[in-house]
Short mmCIF file of C-alpha atoms in Angstrom, two decimals:
data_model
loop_
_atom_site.label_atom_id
_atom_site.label_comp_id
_atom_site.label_asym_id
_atom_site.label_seq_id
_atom_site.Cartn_x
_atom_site.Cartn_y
_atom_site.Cartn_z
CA UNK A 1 221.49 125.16 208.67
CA UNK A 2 224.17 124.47 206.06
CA UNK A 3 224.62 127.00 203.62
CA UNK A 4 223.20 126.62 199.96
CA UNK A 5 226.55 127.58 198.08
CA UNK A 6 227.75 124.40 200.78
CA UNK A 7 225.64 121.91 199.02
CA UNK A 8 226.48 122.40 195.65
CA UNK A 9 225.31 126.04 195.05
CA UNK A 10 222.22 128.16 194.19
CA UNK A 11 219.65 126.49 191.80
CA UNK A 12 220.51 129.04 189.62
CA UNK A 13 224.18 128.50 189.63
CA UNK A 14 223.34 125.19 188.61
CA UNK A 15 221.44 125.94 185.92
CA UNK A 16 224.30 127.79 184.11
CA UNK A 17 226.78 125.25 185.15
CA UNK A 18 224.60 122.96 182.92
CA UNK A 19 224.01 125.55 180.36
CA UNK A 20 227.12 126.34 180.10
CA UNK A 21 228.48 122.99 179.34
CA UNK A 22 225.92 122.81 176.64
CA UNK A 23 227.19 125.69 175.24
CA UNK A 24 230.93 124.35 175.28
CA UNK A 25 229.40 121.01 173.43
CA UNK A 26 227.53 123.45 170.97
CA UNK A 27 230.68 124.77 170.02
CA UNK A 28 232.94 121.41 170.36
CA UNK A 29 230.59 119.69 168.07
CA UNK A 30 231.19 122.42 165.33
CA UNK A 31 234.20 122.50 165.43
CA UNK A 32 234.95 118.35 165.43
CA UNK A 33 232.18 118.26 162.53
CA UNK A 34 233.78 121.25 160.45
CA UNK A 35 237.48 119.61 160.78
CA UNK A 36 235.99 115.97 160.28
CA UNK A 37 233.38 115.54 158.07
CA UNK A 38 232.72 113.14 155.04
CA UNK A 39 232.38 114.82 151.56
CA UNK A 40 229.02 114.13 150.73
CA UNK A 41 227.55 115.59 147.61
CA UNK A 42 224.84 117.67 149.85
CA UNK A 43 227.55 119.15 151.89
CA UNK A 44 228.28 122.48 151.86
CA UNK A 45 225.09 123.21 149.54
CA UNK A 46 222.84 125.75 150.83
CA UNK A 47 220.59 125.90 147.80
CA UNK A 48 216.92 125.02 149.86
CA UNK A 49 216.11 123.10 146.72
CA UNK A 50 219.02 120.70 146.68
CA UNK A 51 218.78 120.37 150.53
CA UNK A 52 215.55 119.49 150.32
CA UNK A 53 215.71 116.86 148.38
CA UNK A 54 218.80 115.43 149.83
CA UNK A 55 216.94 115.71 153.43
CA UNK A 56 213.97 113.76 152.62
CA UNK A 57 215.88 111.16 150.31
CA UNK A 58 218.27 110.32 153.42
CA UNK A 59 214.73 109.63 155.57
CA UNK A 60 214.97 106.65 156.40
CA UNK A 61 217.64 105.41 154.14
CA UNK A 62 221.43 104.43 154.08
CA UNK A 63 223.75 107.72 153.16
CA UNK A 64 225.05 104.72 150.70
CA UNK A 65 222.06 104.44 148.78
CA UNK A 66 221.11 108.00 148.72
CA UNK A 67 224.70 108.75 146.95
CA UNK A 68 223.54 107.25 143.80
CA UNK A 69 220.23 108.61 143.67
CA UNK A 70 220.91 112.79 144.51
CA UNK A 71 222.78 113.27 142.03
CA UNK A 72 220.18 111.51 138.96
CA UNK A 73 217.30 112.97 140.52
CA UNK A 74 218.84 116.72 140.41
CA UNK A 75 220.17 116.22 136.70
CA UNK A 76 216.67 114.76 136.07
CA UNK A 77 214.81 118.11 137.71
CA UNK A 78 217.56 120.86 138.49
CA UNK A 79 214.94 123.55 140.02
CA UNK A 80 212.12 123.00 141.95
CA UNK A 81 210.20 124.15 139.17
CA UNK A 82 211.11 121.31 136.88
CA UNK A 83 209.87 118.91 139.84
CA UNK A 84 206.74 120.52 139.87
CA UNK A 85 205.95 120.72 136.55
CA UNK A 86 207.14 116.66 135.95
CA UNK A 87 204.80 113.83 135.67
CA UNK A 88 204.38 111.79 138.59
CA UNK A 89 205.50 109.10 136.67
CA UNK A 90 208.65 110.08 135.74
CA UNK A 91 209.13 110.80 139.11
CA UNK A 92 208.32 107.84 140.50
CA UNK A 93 210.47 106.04 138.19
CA UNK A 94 213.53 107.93 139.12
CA UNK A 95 213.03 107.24 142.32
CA UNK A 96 212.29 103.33 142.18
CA UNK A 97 214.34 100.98 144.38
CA UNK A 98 214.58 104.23 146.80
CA UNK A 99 211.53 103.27 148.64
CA UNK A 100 209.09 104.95 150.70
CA UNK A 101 207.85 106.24 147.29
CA UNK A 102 205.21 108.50 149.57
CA UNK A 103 207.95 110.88 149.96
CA UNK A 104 208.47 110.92 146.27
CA UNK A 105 204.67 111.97 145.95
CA UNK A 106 204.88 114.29 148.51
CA UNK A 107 208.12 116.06 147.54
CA UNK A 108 206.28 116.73 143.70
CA UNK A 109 203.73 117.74 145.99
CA UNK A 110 205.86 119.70 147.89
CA UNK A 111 207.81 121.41 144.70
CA UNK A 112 203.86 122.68 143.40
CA UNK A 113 203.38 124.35 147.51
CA UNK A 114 206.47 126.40 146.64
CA UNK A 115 205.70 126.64 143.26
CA UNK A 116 202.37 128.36 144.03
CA UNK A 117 203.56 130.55 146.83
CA UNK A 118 206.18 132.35 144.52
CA UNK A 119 209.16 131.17 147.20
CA UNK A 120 210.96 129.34 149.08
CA UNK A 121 210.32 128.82 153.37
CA UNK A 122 212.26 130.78 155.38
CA UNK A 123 211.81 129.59 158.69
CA UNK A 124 210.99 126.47 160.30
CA UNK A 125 206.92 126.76 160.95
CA UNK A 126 206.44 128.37 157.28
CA UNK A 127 208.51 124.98 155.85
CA UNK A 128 206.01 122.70 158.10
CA UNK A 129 203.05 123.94 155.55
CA UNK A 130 204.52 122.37 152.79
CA UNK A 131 203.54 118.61 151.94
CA UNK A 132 205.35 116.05 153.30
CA UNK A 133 207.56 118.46 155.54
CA UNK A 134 207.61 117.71 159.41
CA UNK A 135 209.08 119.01 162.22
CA UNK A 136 212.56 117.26 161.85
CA UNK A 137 212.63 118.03 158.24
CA UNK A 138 211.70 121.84 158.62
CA UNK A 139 214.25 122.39 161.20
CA UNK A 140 216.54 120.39 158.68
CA UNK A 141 216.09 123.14 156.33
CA UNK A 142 215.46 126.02 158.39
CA UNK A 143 219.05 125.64 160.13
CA UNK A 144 220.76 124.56 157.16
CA UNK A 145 219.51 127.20 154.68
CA UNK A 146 218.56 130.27 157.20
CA UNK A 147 220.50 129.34 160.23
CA UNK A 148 217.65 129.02 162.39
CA UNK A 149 218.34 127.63 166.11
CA UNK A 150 216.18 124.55 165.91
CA UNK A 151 217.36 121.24 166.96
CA UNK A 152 217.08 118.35 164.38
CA UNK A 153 216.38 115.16 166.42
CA UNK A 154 216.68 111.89 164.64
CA UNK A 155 217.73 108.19 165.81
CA UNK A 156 221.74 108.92 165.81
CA UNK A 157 220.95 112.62 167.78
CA UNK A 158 218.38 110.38 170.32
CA UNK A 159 221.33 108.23 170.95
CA UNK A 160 224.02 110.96 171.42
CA UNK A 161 222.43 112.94 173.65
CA UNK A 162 220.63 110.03 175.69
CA UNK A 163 224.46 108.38 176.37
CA UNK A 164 225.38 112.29 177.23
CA UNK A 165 222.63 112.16 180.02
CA UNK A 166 223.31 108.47 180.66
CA UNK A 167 219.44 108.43 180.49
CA UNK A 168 217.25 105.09 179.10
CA UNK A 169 214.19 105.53 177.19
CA UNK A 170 212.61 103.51 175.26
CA UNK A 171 209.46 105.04 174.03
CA UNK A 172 209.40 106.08 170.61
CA UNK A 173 211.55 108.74 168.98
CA UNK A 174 207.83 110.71 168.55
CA UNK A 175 207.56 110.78 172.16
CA UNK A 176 211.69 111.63 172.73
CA UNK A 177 211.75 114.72 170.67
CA UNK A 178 210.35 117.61 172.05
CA UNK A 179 212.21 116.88 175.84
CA UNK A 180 215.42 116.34 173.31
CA UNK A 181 214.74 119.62 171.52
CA UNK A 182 214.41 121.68 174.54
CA UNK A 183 218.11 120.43 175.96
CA UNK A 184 219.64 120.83 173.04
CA UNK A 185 218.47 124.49 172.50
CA UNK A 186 221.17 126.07 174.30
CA UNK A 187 223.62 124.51 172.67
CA UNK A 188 223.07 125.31 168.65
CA UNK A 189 222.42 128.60 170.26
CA UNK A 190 225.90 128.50 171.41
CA UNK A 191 227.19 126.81 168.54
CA UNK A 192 227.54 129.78 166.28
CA UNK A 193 226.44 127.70 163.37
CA UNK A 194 223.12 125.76 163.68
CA UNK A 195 223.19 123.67 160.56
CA UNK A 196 226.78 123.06 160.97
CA UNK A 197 225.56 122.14 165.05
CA UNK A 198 223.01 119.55 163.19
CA UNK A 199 224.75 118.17 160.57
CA UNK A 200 227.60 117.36 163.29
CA UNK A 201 225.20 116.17 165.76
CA UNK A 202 224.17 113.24 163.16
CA UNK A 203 227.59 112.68 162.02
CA UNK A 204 229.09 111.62 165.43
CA UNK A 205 225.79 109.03 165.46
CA UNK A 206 226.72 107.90 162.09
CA UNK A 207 230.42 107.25 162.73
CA UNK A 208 231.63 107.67 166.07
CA UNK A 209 228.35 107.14 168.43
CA UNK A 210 227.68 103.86 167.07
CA UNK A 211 224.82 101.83 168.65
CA UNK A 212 227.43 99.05 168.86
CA UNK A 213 231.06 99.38 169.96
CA UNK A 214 231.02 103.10 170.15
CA UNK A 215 234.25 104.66 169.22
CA UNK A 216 234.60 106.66 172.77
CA UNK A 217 238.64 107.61 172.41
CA UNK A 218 238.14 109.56 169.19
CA UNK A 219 234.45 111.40 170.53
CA UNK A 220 235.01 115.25 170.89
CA UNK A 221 232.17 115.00 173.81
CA UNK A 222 233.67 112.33 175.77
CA UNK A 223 234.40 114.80 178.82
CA UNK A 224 230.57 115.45 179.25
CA UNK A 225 229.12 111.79 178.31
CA UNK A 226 227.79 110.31 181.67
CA UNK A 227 227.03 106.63 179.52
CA UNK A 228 230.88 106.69 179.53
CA UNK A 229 231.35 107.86 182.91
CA UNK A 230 229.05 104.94 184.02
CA UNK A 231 231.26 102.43 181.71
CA UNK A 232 228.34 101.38 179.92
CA UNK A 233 227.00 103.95 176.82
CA UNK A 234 225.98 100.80 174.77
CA UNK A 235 223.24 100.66 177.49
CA UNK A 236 221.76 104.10 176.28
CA UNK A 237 218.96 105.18 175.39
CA UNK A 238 217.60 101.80 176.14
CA UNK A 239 216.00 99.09 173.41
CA UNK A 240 212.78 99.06 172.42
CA UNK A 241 210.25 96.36 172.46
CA UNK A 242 209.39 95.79 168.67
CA UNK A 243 206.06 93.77 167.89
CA UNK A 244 206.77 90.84 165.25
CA UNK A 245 205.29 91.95 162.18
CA UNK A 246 202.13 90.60 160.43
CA UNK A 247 202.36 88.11 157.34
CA UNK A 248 200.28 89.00 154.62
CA UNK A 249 200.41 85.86 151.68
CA UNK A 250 199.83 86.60 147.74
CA UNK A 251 200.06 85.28 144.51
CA UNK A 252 201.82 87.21 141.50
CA UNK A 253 201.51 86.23 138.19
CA UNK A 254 204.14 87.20 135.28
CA UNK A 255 202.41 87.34 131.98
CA UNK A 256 204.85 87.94 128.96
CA UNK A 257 204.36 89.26 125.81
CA UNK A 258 206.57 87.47 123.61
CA UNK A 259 207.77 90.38 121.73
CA UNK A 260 211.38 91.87 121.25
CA UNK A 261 210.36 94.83 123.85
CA UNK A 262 210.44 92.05 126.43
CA UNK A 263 207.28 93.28 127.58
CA UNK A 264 205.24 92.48 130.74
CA UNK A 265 201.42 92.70 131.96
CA UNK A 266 201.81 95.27 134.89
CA UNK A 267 198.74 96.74 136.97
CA UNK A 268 198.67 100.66 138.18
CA UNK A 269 198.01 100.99 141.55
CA UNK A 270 195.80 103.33 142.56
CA UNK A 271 197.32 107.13 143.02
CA UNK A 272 196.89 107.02 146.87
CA UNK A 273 197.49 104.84 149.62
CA UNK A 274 200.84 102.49 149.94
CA UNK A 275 202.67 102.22 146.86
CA UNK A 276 200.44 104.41 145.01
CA UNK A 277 201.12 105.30 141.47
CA UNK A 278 203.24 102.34 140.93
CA UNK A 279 203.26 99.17 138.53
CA UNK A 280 203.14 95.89 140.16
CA UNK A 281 202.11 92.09 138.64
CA UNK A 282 198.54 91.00 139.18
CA UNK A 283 198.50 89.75 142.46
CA UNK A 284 195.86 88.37 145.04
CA UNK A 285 196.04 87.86 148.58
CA UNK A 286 195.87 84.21 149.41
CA UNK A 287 195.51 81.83 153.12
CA UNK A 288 198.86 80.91 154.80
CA UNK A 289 200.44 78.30 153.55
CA UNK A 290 198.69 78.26 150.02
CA UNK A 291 201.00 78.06 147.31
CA UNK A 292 198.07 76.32 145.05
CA UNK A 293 198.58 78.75 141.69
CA UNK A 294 195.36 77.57 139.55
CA UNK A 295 192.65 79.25 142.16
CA UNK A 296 194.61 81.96 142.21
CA UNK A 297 194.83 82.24 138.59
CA UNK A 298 190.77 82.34 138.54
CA UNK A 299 190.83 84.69 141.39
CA UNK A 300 193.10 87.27 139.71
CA UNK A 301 191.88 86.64 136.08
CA UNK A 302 188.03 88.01 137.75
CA UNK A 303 189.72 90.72 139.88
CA UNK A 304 191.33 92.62 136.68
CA UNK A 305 189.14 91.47 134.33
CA UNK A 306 191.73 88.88 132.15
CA UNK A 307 190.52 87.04 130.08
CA UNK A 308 192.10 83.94 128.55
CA UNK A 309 191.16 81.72 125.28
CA UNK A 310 192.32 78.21 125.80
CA UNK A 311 194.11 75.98 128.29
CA UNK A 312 197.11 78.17 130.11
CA UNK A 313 200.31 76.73 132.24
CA UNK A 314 200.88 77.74 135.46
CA UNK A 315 204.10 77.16 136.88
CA UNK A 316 205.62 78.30 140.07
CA UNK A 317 208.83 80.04 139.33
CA UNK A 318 209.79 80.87 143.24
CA UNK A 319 208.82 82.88 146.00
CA UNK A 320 210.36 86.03 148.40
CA UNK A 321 209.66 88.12 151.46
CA UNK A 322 209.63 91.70 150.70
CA UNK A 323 209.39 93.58 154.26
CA UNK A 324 207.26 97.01 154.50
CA UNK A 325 206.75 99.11 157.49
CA UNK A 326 204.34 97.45 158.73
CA UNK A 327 204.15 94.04 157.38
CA UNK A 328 205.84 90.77 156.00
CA UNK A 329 204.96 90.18 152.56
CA UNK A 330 204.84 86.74 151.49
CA UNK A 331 204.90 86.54 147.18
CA UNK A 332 204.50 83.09 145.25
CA UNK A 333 205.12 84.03 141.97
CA UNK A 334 203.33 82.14 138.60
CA UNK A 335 204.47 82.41 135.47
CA UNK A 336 201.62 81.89 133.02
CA UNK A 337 202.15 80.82 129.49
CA UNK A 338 199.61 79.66 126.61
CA UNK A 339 196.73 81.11 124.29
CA UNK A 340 196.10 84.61 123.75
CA UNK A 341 195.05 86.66 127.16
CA UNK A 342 193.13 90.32 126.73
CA UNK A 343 192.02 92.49 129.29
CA UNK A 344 189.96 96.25 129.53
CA UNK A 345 190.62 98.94 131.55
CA UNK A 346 193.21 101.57 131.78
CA UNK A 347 195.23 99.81 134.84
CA UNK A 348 196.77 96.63 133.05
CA UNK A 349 199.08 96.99 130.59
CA UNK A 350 201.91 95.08 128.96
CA UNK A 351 204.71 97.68 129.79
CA UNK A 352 208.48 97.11 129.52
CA UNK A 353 209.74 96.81 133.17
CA UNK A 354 212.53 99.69 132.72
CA UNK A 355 210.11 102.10 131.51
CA UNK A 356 207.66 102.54 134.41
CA UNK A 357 208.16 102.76 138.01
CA UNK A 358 207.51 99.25 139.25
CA UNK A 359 207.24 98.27 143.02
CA UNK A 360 210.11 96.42 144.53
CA UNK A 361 208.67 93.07 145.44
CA UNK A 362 207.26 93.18 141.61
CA UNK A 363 211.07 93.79 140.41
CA UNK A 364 212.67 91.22 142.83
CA UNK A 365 209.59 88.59 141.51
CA UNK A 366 210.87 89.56 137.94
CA UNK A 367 214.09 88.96 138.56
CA UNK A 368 213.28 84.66 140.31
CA UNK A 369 215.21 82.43 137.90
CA UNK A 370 212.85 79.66 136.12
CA UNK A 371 213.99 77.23 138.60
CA UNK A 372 211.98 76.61 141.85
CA UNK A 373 213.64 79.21 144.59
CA UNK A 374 213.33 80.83 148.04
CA UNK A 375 214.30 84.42 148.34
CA UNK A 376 214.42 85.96 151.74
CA UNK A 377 215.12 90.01 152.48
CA UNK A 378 213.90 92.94 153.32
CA UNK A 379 214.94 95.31 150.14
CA UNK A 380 214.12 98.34 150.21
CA UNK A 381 210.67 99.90 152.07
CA UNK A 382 208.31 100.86 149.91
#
């Protein structure tokens, strides 16, 4: 019988001959992120406050975007205890055009958790019972503030370490993680620095493990990537199948108040659910297709309770698509001029748009010229 150490050695030499080579890319990636990377306004900051709110703004957003943003929102509320104590409002507004405003909600949220419990997280599990913190974001801050050995795992890390295996998957990055976070265990706990392992892990996504035309000659973990032994990493970790979204029609109406404030009649959405908290224009949902703006007008005029005393105009100033998470949303957008209109209730109010925190789609339908136009993009999420 051939000899074990014949056919490629013991299992358990094996197993440290792939530990170990984690544990050389643990420390490679530290040191290529510590002699390469960008100066961000977040970097270097070990403040959990400041991280914290840079790790939940970059969610799901452009590092662009979020440059702008950071630095307003910390002069706005410089400790966690003048985010708690804020209005919603106020910080909804600062963080309008951001999207995903749930995160704003949950991070004022968040800042009252903390608040209440005298300190700050330490570790990973005691940062997952604060709102809105999950798994990535808790080992986020747990490696980056405490240096805590857990693996963050986000699209850019799911397609490093998928070309490093040469393996395809396409299931969703909920599915990916915790296999992910086990192989990448031994290396941050070679690394020597775990949020220095993370940050560096994301960076080589962002600017050298590109999902298109990767820039293989200048990747420090070229040596050990199988996709590039195979002459194919493009191929990894594999696309996934997305389903078209939904359509969902409406019809917006902008109601001025001819007044030097420039004021317009905005509804409150209610505090929970998608966009909740926001200001928006009285909209209804409407069939495919139906761009018809006087049923409407009767439709939303019942649904907020508007009343109006003579004849009004109703003009079509334009429409857009506005893309959220899970839908297409299709706005045809009125403009309604004539008698005097009134209303009750504490959710419509004529409001200056650059004093509350108005919805996107509402924004971008503010902003349609008074000619007839078609508007197509995604903006931002909200």
């Amino acid at each position: 019988m051939q000899d074990k150490r014949e056919r490629g050695g013991t299992q358990r030499e094996k197993v440290d001959r792939v530990y170990g080579m984690r544990a050389i890319i643990g420390k490679e990636i530290v040191r290529w992120f510590q002699a390469n990377r960008r100066d961000l306004p977040w970097r270097g900051i070990r403040d959990p406050y400041s991280v914290w709110v840079s790790e939940i703004m970059l969610q799901q957003t452009r590092i662009e975007t979020v440059l702008g943003y950071f630095p307003r929102f910390l002069q706005a509320f410089p400790t966690v205890e003048a985010l708690a104590e804020a209005p919603l409002e106020r910080v909804l507004k600062l963080w309008e055009g951001l999207g995903y405003y749930s995160r704003a909600r949950n991070l004022h949220k968040g800042a009252q958790d903390v608040c209440k419990a005298g300190a700050f997280p330490k570790t990973s599990e005691e940062w997952k019972r604060i709102t809105g913190v999950g798994g990535y974001t808790a080992a986020a801050l747990a490696s980056l503030c405490e240096g805590e050995a857990s693996p963050v795992v986000d699209g850019n890390v799911i397609r490093v370490v998928s070309r490093l295996r040469a393996k395809e998957d396409s299931r969703v990055p909920a599915a990916i993680r915790p296999e992910l976070e086990k192989w990448l265990m031994p290396a941050i706990e070679a690394s020597g620095s775990p949020g220095d392992f993370n940050e560096g892990m994301m960076e080589l996504g962002e600017t050298i493990c590109l999902p298109q035309n990767p820039k293989c000659e200048a990747c420090p973990l070229r040596l050990f990537c199988k996709g590039l032994e195979k002459g194919s990493p493009e191929r990894f970790p594999g696309k996934r199948v997305r389903k078209a979204l939904p359509e969902r029609w409406f019809a917006a109406f902008v109601i001025r108040k001819h007044d030097e404030a420039g004021r317009v009649l905005l509804a409150k959405r209610a505090e929970k659910g998608l966009l909740g908290g926001l200001w928006e224009l009285p909209m209804v949902p409407i069939r495919a297709g139906d761009a018809m703006g006087n049923a409407a007008w009767k439709r939303v005029r019942k649904q907020y309770g508007i009343e109006a005393d003579g004849k009004n105009r109703i003009r079509r100033i334009g429409e857009l698509v506005h893309v959220f998470t899970h839908f297409r949303q299709i706005l045809h957008v009125f403009e309604v001029t004539g008698d005097a209109i009134c209303f009750g209730g504490d959710c419509l109010r004529y409001e200056e748009p650059g004093n509350v925190a108005v919805a996107t789609a509402s924004r971008r339908a503010l902003a349609l010229g008074a000619a007839n136009t078609s508007v197509e993009g995604a903006g931002e999420r909200d």
